[in-house]
Short mmCIF file of C-alpha atoms in Angstrom, two decimals:
data_model
loop_
_atom_site.label_atom_id
_atom_site.label_comp_id
_atom_site.label_asym_id
_atom_site.label_seq_id
_atom_site.Cartn_x
_atom_site.Cartn_y
_atom_site.Cartn_z
CA MET A 21 109.73 103.03 119.03
CA ARG A 22 110.13 106.24 117.05
CA THR A 23 112.49 106.36 114.07
CA ALA A 24 112.90 108.42 110.92
CA LEU A 25 110.71 105.84 109.14
CA THR A 26 107.81 106.08 111.59
CA ASP A 27 107.99 109.88 111.46
CA LEU A 28 108.05 109.90 107.66
CA VAL A 29 105.22 107.47 107.01
CA GLY A 30 103.10 107.96 110.11
CA VAL A 31 103.09 104.35 111.35
CA ARG A 32 103.53 103.28 114.97
CA HIS A 33 106.27 100.69 114.43
CA PRO A 34 109.37 100.65 112.16
CA VAL A 35 108.30 97.45 110.40
CA VAL A 36 107.34 97.03 106.73
CA GLN A 37 105.50 94.16 105.02
CA THR A 38 106.84 93.89 101.50
CA GLY A 39 104.74 93.82 98.31
CA MET A 40 104.82 90.14 97.38
CA GLY A 41 103.03 89.20 94.16
CA TRP A 42 99.89 87.04 94.69
CA VAL A 43 100.49 87.30 98.47
CA ALA A 44 100.28 90.95 99.55
CA GLY A 45 96.59 91.51 98.90
CA PRO A 46 94.04 93.65 100.77
CA ARG A 47 93.61 91.26 103.70
CA LEU A 48 97.30 91.01 104.55
CA VAL A 49 98.01 94.69 103.89
CA SER A 50 95.12 95.94 106.02
CA ALA A 51 95.98 93.53 108.85
CA THR A 52 99.57 94.81 108.79
CA ALA A 53 98.42 98.43 108.79
CA ASN A 54 96.02 97.84 111.67
CA ALA A 55 98.92 96.28 113.60
CA GLY A 56 100.80 99.59 113.34
CA ALA A 57 103.29 98.58 110.64
CA LEU A 58 103.45 99.59 106.96
CA GLY A 59 101.67 97.19 104.62
CA ILE A 60 102.55 97.26 100.92
CA LEU A 61 100.01 96.11 98.32
CA ALA A 62 101.51 94.13 95.41
CA SER A 63 100.17 95.49 92.12
CA ALA A 64 102.33 93.82 89.46
CA THR A 65 100.09 90.73 89.37
CA MET A 66 96.88 92.82 89.26
CA THR A 67 95.12 94.37 86.31
CA VAL A 68 94.61 98.13 86.48
CA PRO A 69 90.93 97.81 87.54
CA GLU A 70 91.92 95.17 90.12
CA LEU A 71 94.49 97.58 91.56
CA ARG A 72 91.94 100.33 92.12
CA ALA A 73 89.51 97.88 93.67
CA ALA A 74 92.23 96.46 95.94
CA VAL A 75 93.27 99.93 97.13
CA ARG A 76 89.66 100.76 97.98
CA GLU A 77 89.25 97.46 99.81
CA VAL A 78 92.30 98.17 101.94
CA ARG A 79 90.91 101.64 102.65
CA SER A 80 87.61 100.10 103.77
CA ARG A 81 89.47 97.85 106.22
CA THR A 82 91.86 100.37 107.79
CA GLY A 83 92.40 104.06 108.32
CA ALA A 84 96.15 103.59 108.78
CA PRO A 85 98.78 104.45 106.14
CA PHE A 86 99.70 101.80 103.56
CA GLY A 87 101.56 101.60 100.27
CA VAL A 88 101.42 100.15 96.76
CA ASN A 89 104.33 98.43 95.04
CA LEU A 90 104.72 99.32 91.36
CA ARG A 91 106.85 98.21 88.43
CA ALA A 92 108.56 101.29 87.07
CA ASP A 93 109.27 99.53 83.76
CA ALA A 94 105.68 98.40 83.11
CA GLY A 95 104.00 99.80 80.01
CA ASP A 96 101.04 100.97 82.08
CA ALA A 97 103.11 102.40 84.94
CA ALA A 98 101.76 105.93 84.36
CA GLU A 99 98.18 104.70 84.65
CA ARG A 100 98.94 102.85 87.87
CA VAL A 101 100.67 105.90 89.30
CA ARG A 102 97.53 107.90 88.48
CA ILE A 103 95.46 105.47 90.56
CA VAL A 104 97.88 105.75 93.49
CA ILE A 105 97.58 109.54 93.34
CA GLU A 106 93.81 109.64 92.86
CA GLU A 107 93.22 107.17 95.69
CA ARG A 108 95.53 109.13 98.01
CA VAL A 109 97.81 106.19 98.82
CA ARG A 110 100.51 107.19 101.32
CA VAL A 111 103.51 105.32 99.83
CA ALA A 112 104.59 104.20 96.37
CA SER A 113 107.32 101.56 96.46
CA PHE A 114 109.21 100.25 93.45
CA ALA A 115 111.07 97.01 92.74
CA LEU A 116 113.11 98.79 90.05
CA ALA A 117 114.31 102.37 90.26
CA PRO A 118 111.64 104.79 89.03
CA SER A 119 112.60 107.64 86.73
CA ARG A 120 113.30 111.13 88.01
CA GLU A 121 110.07 112.28 86.32
CA LEU A 122 107.97 109.57 87.97
CA ILE A 123 109.38 110.41 91.40
CA ALA A 124 108.63 114.10 90.85
CA ARG A 125 105.06 113.38 89.77
CA LEU A 126 104.36 111.32 92.89
CA LYS A 127 106.03 113.75 95.26
CA ASP A 128 104.14 116.70 93.77
CA ALA A 129 100.94 114.81 94.62
CA GLY A 130 102.08 114.19 98.21
CA VAL A 131 102.92 110.50 97.77
CA LEU A 132 106.06 109.21 99.47
CA VAL A 133 108.44 107.35 97.13
CA ILE A 134 110.42 104.39 98.50
CA PRO A 135 112.36 102.40 95.85
CA SER A 136 113.98 99.03 96.59
CA VAL A 137 117.67 98.69 95.75
CA GLY A 138 120.34 96.03 95.88
CA ALA A 139 123.45 98.18 95.51
CA ARG A 140 124.91 101.37 96.93
CA ARG A 141 125.06 103.14 93.56
CA HIS A 142 121.33 102.56 93.00
CA ALA A 143 120.54 104.08 96.38
CA GLU A 144 122.66 107.12 95.58
CA LYS A 145 120.87 107.57 92.25
CA VAL A 146 117.30 107.49 93.56
CA ALA A 147 118.24 109.64 96.55
CA ALA A 148 119.61 112.29 94.18
CA TRP A 149 116.36 112.13 92.22
CA GLY A 150 114.28 112.87 95.31
CA ALA A 151 113.26 109.52 96.80
CA ASP A 152 111.96 109.93 100.35
CA ALA A 153 113.51 106.71 101.67
CA VAL A 154 115.11 103.58 100.27
CA LEU A 155 114.62 99.88 100.99
CA VAL A 156 117.83 97.90 100.66
CA GLN A 157 117.66 94.10 100.33
CA GLY A 158 120.61 91.85 101.00
CA GLY A 159 121.18 88.43 99.52
CA GLU A 160 119.29 86.64 102.30
CA GLY A 161 116.00 88.02 100.99
CA GLY A 162 113.46 86.02 99.00
CA GLY A 163 112.58 86.41 95.34
CA HIS A 164 115.02 88.16 93.03
CA THR A 165 118.12 88.77 95.07
CA GLY A 166 121.79 89.72 94.92
CA GLU A 167 124.98 88.23 96.29
CA VAL A 168 125.89 90.74 99.03
CA ALA A 169 124.70 89.98 102.56
CA THR A 170 122.52 92.52 104.35
CA THR A 171 125.12 93.07 107.08
CA VAL A 172 127.61 94.22 104.43
CA LEU A 173 125.26 96.06 102.06
CA LEU A 174 123.22 97.96 104.66
CA PRO A 175 126.07 99.99 106.22
CA GLN A 176 127.29 100.91 102.72
CA VAL A 177 123.92 102.40 101.82
CA VAL A 178 123.45 104.09 105.20
CA ASP A 179 126.79 105.86 104.75
CA ALA A 180 125.97 106.87 101.18
CA VAL A 181 122.58 108.59 101.54
CA ASP A 182 120.89 111.05 103.88
CA ILE A 183 117.38 109.63 103.69
CA PRO A 184 115.86 106.88 105.87
CA VAL A 185 117.06 103.39 104.99
CA ILE A 186 114.88 100.32 105.48
CA ALA A 187 116.72 97.00 105.82
CA ALA A 188 115.42 93.82 104.16
CA GLY A 189 116.80 90.32 103.87
CA GLY A 190 117.11 88.00 106.86
CA PHE A 191 114.73 89.71 109.34
CA HIS A 192 111.94 88.02 111.26
CA ASP A 193 112.10 89.10 114.92
CA GLY A 194 112.89 91.88 117.39
CA ARG A 195 116.57 91.00 117.65
CA GLY A 196 116.92 91.57 113.93
CA LEU A 197 115.18 94.94 114.22
CA VAL A 198 117.65 96.06 116.88
CA ALA A 199 120.57 94.82 114.79
CA ALA A 200 119.31 96.78 111.77
CA LEU A 201 118.92 99.93 113.87
CA ALA A 202 122.47 99.47 115.18
CA LEU A 203 123.71 99.34 111.57
CA GLY A 204 121.97 102.64 110.84
CA ALA A 205 118.63 101.57 109.40
CA SER A 206 115.37 103.25 110.38
CA GLY A 207 113.36 100.02 110.24
CA VAL A 208 113.12 96.55 108.73
CA ALA A 209 111.08 95.07 105.89
CA MET A 210 109.96 91.44 105.89
CA GLY A 211 108.29 89.29 103.26
CA THR A 212 108.50 85.63 104.24
CA ARG A 213 107.65 86.38 107.88
CA PHE A 214 104.41 88.15 106.87
CA LEU A 215 103.62 85.46 104.30
CA LEU A 216 103.68 83.01 107.21
CA THR A 217 100.90 84.61 109.24
CA SER A 218 97.28 83.64 109.72
CA ASP A 219 96.25 86.80 107.83
CA SER A 220 98.08 85.67 104.69
CA THR A 221 95.82 84.15 102.01
CA VAL A 222 98.48 81.65 100.91
CA PRO A 223 96.92 78.15 101.05
CA ASP A 224 97.56 76.21 104.25
CA GLN A 225 99.30 73.33 102.49
CA VAL A 226 101.81 75.76 101.01
CA LYS A 227 102.42 77.40 104.38
CA GLU A 228 103.14 73.95 105.79
CA ARG A 229 105.86 73.48 103.17
CA TYR A 230 107.50 76.70 104.35
CA LEU A 231 107.25 75.76 108.03
CA ALA A 232 108.81 72.36 107.34
CA ALA A 233 111.79 73.86 105.51
CA SER A 234 115.24 74.14 107.04
CA VAL A 235 117.74 76.85 106.20
CA ARG A 236 119.38 74.46 103.74
CA ASP A 237 116.07 73.98 101.92
CA VAL A 238 116.17 77.58 100.65
CA THR A 239 118.16 77.90 97.45
CA VAL A 240 119.00 80.37 94.67
CA THR A 241 118.36 79.35 91.06
CA THR A 242 118.38 81.07 87.69
CA LYS A 243 116.31 78.39 85.97
CA VAL A 244 112.90 79.92 86.60
CA ASP A 245 113.33 83.27 84.85
CA GLY A 246 117.02 83.65 84.05
CA LEU A 247 117.77 85.78 87.11
CA PRO A 248 119.01 84.76 90.59
CA HIS A 249 115.80 83.87 92.43
CA ARG A 250 115.72 82.68 96.05
CA MET A 251 113.04 80.06 96.72
CA LEU A 252 112.30 76.80 98.48
CA ARG A 253 114.07 73.76 97.07
CA THR A 254 111.42 71.39 95.67
CA ASP A 255 111.30 68.51 93.20
CA LEU A 256 110.02 70.98 90.60
CA VAL A 257 112.97 73.33 91.11
CA THR A 258 115.37 70.42 90.78
CA ALA A 259 113.64 69.32 87.58
CA LEU A 260 113.82 72.87 86.18
CA GLU A 261 117.54 72.97 86.84
CA ARG A 262 118.00 69.70 84.96
CA SER A 263 115.85 70.68 81.98
CA GLY A 264 117.44 71.89 78.76
CA ARG A 265 117.17 75.35 77.25
CA PRO A 266 114.60 74.45 74.54
CA ALA A 267 112.20 73.06 77.16
CA ALA A 268 112.68 76.15 79.32
CA LEU A 269 111.91 78.53 76.47
CA LEU A 270 108.84 76.55 75.43
CA ARG A 271 107.54 76.65 79.00
CA ALA A 272 108.14 80.41 79.09
CA VAL A 273 106.09 80.94 75.92
CA ARG A 274 103.16 79.00 77.41
CA HIS A 275 103.34 81.00 80.64
CA ALA A 276 103.55 84.29 78.75
CA GLY A 277 100.36 83.38 76.91
CA ALA A 278 98.60 82.43 80.14
CA PHE A 279 99.65 85.66 81.85
CA ARG A 280 98.56 87.69 78.82
CA LYS A 281 95.06 86.20 78.97
CA ARG A 282 94.71 86.76 82.70
CA SER A 283 96.08 90.31 82.68
CA GLY A 284 94.22 91.39 79.55
CA LEU A 285 97.46 92.67 78.00
CA ARG A 286 98.10 92.54 74.27
CA TRP A 287 101.17 90.76 72.92
CA SER A 288 102.53 94.17 71.90
CA GLN A 289 102.31 95.32 75.51
CA LEU A 290 104.12 92.23 76.75
CA VAL A 291 106.86 92.79 74.19
CA ARG A 292 107.15 96.44 75.23
CA ASP A 293 107.47 95.44 78.88
CA GLY A 294 110.08 92.87 77.88
CA LEU A 295 112.10 95.52 76.07
CA ALA A 296 111.97 97.76 79.15
CA LEU A 297 113.01 94.85 81.37
CA ARG A 298 115.90 94.03 79.04
CA ARG A 299 117.20 97.61 79.17
CA GLY A 300 116.66 97.96 82.91
CA LYS A 301 118.47 94.76 83.86
CA GLU A 302 120.70 94.23 80.83
CA LEU A 303 119.13 90.86 80.07
CA SER A 304 119.55 88.64 77.04
CA TRP A 305 116.49 87.90 74.92
CA SER A 306 116.37 84.40 76.40
CA GLN A 307 116.21 85.87 79.90
CA VAL A 308 113.45 88.27 78.86
CA LEU A 309 111.40 85.36 77.58
CA LEU A 310 112.10 83.31 80.70
CA ALA A 311 110.84 86.23 82.85
CA ALA A 312 107.33 85.25 81.76
CA ASN A 313 107.65 82.18 83.98
CA THR A 314 107.71 84.10 87.23
CA PRO A 315 104.14 85.35 87.73
CA MET A 316 102.41 82.17 86.61
CA MET A 317 104.68 79.77 88.49
CA LEU A 318 104.29 81.82 91.65
CA ARG A 319 100.53 81.90 91.18
CA ALA A 320 100.36 78.10 90.91
CA ALA A 321 101.71 77.79 94.45
CA MET A 322 100.57 80.98 96.18
CA VAL A 323 97.01 81.07 94.84
CA GLU A 324 96.17 77.62 93.54
CA GLY A 325 97.99 75.73 96.30
CA ARG A 326 100.02 73.57 93.89
CA PRO A 327 103.69 73.61 94.93
CA ASP A 328 104.16 70.65 92.58
CA LEU A 329 103.36 72.97 89.66
CA GLY A 330 104.72 76.25 90.97
CA VAL A 331 107.58 77.85 92.88
CA MET A 332 107.69 79.36 96.36
CA ALA A 333 109.82 82.46 96.68
CA SER A 334 111.42 82.54 100.11
CA GLY A 335 113.95 84.30 102.24
CA GLN A 336 116.44 82.23 104.18
CA VAL A 337 114.50 83.01 107.37
CA ALA A 338 111.91 80.41 106.34
CA GLY A 339 114.25 77.90 107.92
CA VAL A 340 113.84 79.44 111.37
CA ILE A 341 110.12 80.31 111.32
CA GLU A 342 107.91 77.84 113.16
CA ASP A 343 104.46 79.41 113.63
CA LEU A 344 101.62 81.34 112.00
CA PRO A 345 100.72 84.29 114.23
CA SER A 346 98.32 87.01 113.16
CA CYS A 347 99.91 90.24 111.92
CA ALA A 348 98.90 91.93 115.17
CA GLU A 349 100.53 89.18 117.25
CA LEU A 350 103.65 89.22 115.07
CA VAL A 351 104.23 92.97 115.24
CA GLU A 352 103.52 93.06 118.98
CA ARG A 353 106.00 90.22 119.51
CA ILE A 354 108.69 91.90 117.42
CA MET A 355 108.40 95.16 119.32
CA ALA A 356 108.44 93.36 122.69
CA GLU A 357 111.54 91.39 121.66
CA ALA A 358 113.21 94.58 120.44
CA GLY A 359 112.55 96.27 123.76
CA ALA A 360 113.86 93.29 125.72
CA THR A 361 116.95 93.09 123.50
CA LEU A 362 117.71 96.77 123.98
CA GLY A 363 117.31 96.29 127.70
CA ARG A 364 119.96 93.56 127.72
CA LEU A 365 122.57 95.61 125.90
CA PRO A 366 125.48 96.83 128.06
CA VAL A 367 125.32 100.46 129.13
CA ALA A 368 128.11 102.76 127.87
CA PRO A 369 130.73 103.44 130.59
CA ALA A 370 130.54 106.78 132.32
CA GLY A 371 132.36 109.48 130.38
CA VAL A 372 131.98 107.76 127.01
CA ALA A 373 129.97 110.03 124.75
CA ALA A 374 127.47 108.62 122.27
CA PRO A 375 128.27 109.27 118.60
CA PRO A 376 126.57 112.32 117.06
CA GLU A 377 123.20 111.60 115.48
CA ARG A 378 123.12 111.69 111.68
CA SER A 379 120.37 113.52 109.84
CA GLY A 380 117.29 111.41 109.09
CA ARG A 381 118.24 108.46 111.30
CA ARG A 382 116.74 109.17 114.70
CA CYS A 383 115.82 105.99 116.57
#
């Protein structure tokens, strides 16, 4: 299936595995790339040396294109961008909109820039600054999320920009891919579906918690880091929601200290990143402090296998996923389902012309 996304990036299938912290490491990314989709390496939870090593490990496992997800507001963003350029990574993706200067630097080096957005105006801004494509996530998506459903947000963005649009939030199979293409997207991005594969390094006991979840077991809370965060409902999440503000802030200070030790960052660097986060998302100081909870609480579940001590970011699709295929099996299944779905669609009556194709959205 050829789309504007496959042409742009050079992958065989219009499917993207998102850069999930503690989850999207070299094994998952390389397995995704070898399956013909675009794997995105998560760098925010890596030190700078770990990032370079991870990129080289992915390169040793695959010759296919892949990407690296970066935090545009991180104090060491320039250094991480330098690694992406030096290591000749195909795609740089961003959770927050990168600056015009950062986009220009990457594009001058031949790196494709694909920011993630949650609103039409953000898509318009990064497109005007030269982004090569944009990933738009609706409220169904896992992790930090918005309130607007993908089916409403996606057409808005498609109509607003003339670059390829990748749809995220609520996708897990071939039917969803076809639906996204019908709404004007050039492909779909999935996080939870790739987390629940045999190539994912998430501990088995944590995967079992995801597989056992129903749609109603996926909730949105602000009690982890002060921002709307979609995750599995657990006893810990319920306890966090019942805890008072002093306890929450104390927990955030402990987690900030733990993350500082693991990352090797100085307190001054953490404060600088907090200031950038506050400006970028218009957060209160309490929310900035609470943001320190996210990486360590995710690590407790995704790395240490302790869902009783950590949180499990999740899209709503966790409630309809029932197996753990390999990345190769998953991508092959999605493309087969997409083909079968397209084959079942009614044919346009004779004499009814198809709408003119818009620039950058060939499917």
